[in-house]
Coordinates of C-alpha atoms in Angstrom, one line a residue:
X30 CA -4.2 22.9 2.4
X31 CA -2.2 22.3 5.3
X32 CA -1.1 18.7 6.5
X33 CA -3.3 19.4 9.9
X34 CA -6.5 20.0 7.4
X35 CA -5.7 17.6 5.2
X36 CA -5.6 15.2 7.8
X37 CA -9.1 16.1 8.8
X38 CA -10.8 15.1 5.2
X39 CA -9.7 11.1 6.3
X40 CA -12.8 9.0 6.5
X41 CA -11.2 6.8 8.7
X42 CA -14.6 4.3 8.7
X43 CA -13.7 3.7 4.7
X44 CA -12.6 -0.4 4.5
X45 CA -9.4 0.4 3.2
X46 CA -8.2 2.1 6.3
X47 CA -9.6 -0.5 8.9
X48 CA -6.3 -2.2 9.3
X49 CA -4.9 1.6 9.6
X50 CA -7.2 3.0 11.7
X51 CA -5.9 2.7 15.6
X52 CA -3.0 4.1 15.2
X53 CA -3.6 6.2 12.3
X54 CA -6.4 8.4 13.9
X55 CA -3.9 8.6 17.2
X56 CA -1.5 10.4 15.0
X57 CA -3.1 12.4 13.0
X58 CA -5.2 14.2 16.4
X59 CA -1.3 14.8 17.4
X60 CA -0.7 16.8 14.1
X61 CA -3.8 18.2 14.3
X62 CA -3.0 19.8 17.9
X63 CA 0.1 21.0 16.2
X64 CA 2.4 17.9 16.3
X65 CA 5.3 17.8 13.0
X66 CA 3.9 14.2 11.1
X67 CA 7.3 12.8 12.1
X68 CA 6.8 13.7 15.9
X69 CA 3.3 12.3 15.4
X70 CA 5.0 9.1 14.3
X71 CA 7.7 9.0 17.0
X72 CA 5.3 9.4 19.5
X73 CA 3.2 6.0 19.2
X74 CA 6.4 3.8 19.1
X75 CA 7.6 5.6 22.4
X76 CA 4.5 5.0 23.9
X77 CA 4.3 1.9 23.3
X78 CA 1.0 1.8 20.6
X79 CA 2.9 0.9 17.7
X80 CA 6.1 -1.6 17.6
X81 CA 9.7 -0.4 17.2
X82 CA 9.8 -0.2 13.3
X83 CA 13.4 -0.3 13.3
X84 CA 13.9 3.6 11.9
X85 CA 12.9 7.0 13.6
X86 CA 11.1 9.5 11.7
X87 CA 12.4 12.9 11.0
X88 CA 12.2 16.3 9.0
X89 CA 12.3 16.5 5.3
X90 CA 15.6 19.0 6.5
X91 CA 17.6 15.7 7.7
X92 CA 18.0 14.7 4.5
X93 CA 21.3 16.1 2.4
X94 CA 21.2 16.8 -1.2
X95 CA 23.9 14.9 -1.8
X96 CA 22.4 11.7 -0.6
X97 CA 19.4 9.2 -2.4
X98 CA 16.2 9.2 0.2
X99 CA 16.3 5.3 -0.1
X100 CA 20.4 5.4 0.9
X101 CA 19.8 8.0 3.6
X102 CA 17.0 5.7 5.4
X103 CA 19.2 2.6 5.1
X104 CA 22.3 4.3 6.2
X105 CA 20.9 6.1 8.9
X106 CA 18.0 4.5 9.6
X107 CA 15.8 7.8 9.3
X108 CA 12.9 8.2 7.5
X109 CA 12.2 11.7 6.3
X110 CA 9.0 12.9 6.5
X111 CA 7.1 15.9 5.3
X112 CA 3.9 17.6 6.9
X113 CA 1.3 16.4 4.6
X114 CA -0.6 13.5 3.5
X115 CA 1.7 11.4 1.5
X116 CA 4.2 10.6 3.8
X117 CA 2.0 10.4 7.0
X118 CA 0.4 7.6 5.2
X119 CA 4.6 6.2 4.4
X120 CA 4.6 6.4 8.3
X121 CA 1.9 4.8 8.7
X122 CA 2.6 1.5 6.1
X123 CA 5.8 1.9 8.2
X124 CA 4.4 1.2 11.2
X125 CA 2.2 -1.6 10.0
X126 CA 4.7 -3.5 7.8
X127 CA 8.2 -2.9 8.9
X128 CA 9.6 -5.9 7.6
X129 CA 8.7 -5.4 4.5
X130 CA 9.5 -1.6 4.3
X131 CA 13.0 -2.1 5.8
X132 CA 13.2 -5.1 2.7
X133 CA 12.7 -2.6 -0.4
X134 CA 14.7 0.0 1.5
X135 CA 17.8 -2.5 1.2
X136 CA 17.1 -3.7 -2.1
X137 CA 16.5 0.1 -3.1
X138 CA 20.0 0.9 -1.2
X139 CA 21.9 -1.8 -2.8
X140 CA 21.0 -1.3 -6.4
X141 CA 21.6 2.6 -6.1
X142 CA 25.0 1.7 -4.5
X143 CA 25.8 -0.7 -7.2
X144 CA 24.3 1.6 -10.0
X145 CA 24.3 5.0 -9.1
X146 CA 20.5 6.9 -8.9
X147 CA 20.3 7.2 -12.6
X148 CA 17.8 8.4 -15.0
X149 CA 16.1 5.3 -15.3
X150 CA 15.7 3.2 -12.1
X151 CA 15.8 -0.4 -13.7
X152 CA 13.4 -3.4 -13.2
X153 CA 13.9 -3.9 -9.6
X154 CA 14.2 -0.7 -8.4
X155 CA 10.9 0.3 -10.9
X156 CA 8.9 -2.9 -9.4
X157 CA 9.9 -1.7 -5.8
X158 CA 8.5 2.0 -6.0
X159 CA 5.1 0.4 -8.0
X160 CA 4.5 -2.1 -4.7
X161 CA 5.9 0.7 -2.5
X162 CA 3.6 3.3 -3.6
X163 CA 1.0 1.8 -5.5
X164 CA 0.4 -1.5 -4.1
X165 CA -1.8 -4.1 -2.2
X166 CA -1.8 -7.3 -1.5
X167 CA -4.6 -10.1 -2.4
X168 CA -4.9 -13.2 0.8
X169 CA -7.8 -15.2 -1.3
X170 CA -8.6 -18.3 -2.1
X171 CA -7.0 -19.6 -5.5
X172 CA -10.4 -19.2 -7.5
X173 CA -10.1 -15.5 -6.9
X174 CA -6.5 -15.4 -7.8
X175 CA -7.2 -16.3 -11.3
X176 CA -9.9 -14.4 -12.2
X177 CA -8.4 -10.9 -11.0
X178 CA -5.0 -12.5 -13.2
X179 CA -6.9 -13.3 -16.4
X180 CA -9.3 -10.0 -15.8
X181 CA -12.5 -11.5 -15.3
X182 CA -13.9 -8.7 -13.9
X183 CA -17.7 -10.4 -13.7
X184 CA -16.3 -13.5 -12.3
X185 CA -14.4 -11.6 -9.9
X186 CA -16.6 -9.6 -8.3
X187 CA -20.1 -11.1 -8.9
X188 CA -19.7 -14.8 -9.6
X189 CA -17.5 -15.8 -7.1
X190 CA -18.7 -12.4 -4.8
X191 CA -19.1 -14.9 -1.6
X192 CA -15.4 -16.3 -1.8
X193 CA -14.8 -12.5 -0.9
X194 CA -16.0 -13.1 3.0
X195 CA -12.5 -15.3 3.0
X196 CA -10.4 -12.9 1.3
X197 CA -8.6 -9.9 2.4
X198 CA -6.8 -6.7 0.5
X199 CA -4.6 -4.7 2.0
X200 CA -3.3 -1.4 1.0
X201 CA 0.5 -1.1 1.1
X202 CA 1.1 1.9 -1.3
X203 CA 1.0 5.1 0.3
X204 CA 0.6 7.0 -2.9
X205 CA -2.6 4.8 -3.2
X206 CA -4.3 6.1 0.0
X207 CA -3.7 9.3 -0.4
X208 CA -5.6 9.2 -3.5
X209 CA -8.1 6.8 -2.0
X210 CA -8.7 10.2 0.6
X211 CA -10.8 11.4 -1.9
X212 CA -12.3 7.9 -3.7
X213 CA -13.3 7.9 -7.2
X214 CA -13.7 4.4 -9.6
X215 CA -10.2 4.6 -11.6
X216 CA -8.2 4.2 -8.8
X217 CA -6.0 1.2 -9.2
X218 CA -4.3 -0.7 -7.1
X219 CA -0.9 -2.9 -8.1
X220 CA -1.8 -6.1 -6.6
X221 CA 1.0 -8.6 -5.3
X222 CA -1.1 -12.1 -5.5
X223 CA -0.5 -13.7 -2.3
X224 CA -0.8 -18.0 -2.8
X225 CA -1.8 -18.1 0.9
X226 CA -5.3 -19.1 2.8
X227 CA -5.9 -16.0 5.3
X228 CA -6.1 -18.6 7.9
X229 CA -2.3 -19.8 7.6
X230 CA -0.7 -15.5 7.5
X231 CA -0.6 -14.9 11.4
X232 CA 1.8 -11.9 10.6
X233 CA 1.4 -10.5 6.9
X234 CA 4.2 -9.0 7.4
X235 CA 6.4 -11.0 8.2
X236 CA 5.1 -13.5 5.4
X237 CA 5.6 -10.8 3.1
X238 CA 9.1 -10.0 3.5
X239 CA 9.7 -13.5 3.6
X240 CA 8.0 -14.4 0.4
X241 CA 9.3 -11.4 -1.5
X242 CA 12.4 -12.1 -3.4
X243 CA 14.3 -9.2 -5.9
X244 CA 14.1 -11.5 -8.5
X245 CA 10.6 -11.8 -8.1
X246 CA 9.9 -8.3 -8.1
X247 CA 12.3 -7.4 -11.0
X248 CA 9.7 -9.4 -12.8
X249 CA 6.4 -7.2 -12.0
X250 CA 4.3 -9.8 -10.8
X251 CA 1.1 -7.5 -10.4
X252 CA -2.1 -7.8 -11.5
X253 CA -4.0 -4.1 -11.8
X254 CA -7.7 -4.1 -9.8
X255 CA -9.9 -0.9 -9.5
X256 CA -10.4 -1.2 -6.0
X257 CA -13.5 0.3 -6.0
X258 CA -14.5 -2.5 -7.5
X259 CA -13.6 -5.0 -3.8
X260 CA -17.2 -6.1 -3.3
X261 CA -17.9 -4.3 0.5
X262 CA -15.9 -1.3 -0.7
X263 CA -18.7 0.5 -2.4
X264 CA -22.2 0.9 -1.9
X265 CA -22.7 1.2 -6.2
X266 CA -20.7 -2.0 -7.0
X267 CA -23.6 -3.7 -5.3
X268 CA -25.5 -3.1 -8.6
X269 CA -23.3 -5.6 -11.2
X270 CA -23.5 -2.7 -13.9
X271 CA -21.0 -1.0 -11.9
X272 CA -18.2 -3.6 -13.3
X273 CA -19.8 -2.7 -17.3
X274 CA -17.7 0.2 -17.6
X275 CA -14.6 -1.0 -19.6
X276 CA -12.6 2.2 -19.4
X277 CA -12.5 0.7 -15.6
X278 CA -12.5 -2.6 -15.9
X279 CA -10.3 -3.5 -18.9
X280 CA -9.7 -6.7 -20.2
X281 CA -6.4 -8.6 -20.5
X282 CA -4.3 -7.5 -23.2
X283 CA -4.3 -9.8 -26.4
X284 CA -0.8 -11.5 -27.3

């Protein structure tokens, strides 16, 4: 399947995209009327519709074998981009959280200059591609926090299902939408707890790449949720049996 047609399978009503949508559905009718993703990209910071992200987007071609992706972007501050789904959803995140991207890009620079790229990647650099492609983060009240941290699947989502109306998840990882394109109930989210009321974030991220630290992140402080599971998200978790299945919804491992 091309990147044009894949493109075209986006539900872009889905909740999980509503922070996305604008400027996502801009972009991908460019690529549809023949547009490269990275052009696609380009074109709604030069207009104007998206702020100035602080790299350019460009052909998977720009970047040299020789050369990490994650050194390439800081050093040249070029992000390259193939013509499918995965990295048109990296643009995207890129668009909606530059701080934070161009954060993990440094931290992901620094420790492949200090270490080399490596068979294994280490805790930090390991912690940085889970949040960068697998992650979300959790605004909620504190009650909500520490169910979703000790697992309490039932308290989570049906107990304490009205504290949802003052909560919001967002969907940083990339990898994670593209799979969310075609939703089923495993899908996991990586969750980054956030100890902030909604009402005190004006700029997520901005708050985000502040409240990151590498230290922080070496230490994997996420918490797994099916987000299928997000009460609003899906029409069958409005029956509470949906959260019985315990292949799902696991509970916290014992000590």
């Amino acid at each position: 399947m091309s990147g044009a047609q894949a493109l075209a399978t986006i539900d872009w009503r889905r909740p999980w995209l509503t922070p996305l949508a604008a400027l996502g559905q801009c972009a991908a009718r460019r690529v549809q009327a023949g547009a490269s993703v990275a052009d696609a990209l380009n074109a709604l910071v030069d207009e104007g519709r998206a702020p100035t992200p602080g790299v350019r987007f460009a052909s998977q071609q720009a970047l040299s074998l020789e050369t990490a992706y994650e050194q390439f972007i800081h050093a040249q501050q070029l992000v390259p981009t193939r013509d499918n789904l995965h990295d048109f959803f990296n643009g995207l995140i890129w668009l909606h959280y530059p701080a934070t991207k161009r954060r993990l890009n440094q931290w992901q620079a620094q420790a492949i200059a200090a270490d080399g790229v490596g068979a294994v990647r280490g805790p930090l650099r390991d912690a940085i591609t889970v949040l960068d492609e697998n992650g979300a983060l959790l605004l909620a009240p504190p009650a909500l926090h520490q169910a979703l941290a000790a697992r309490q699947w039932r308290r989570l989502c049906v107990d304490l299902r009205p504290l949802w109306q003052q909560a919001r998840l967002l969907v940083l990882g990339h990898a994670l939408l593209e799979k969310l394109v075609s939703p089923r109930k495993s899908i996991t989210a990586h969750v980054y707890q956030a100890q902030e009321a909604i009402e005190t974030v004006a700029n997520v991220d901005d708050w985000l790449a502040a409240d990151l630290s590498a230290q922080r992140l070496a230490a994997k402080p996420f918490n797994p949720l099916p987000v299928l599971g997000v009460p609003g998200w899906c029409p069958e978790n409005e029956n509470f049996c949906f959260y019985d299945d315990s292949q799902v919804f696991r509970s916290a491992r014992v000590a």
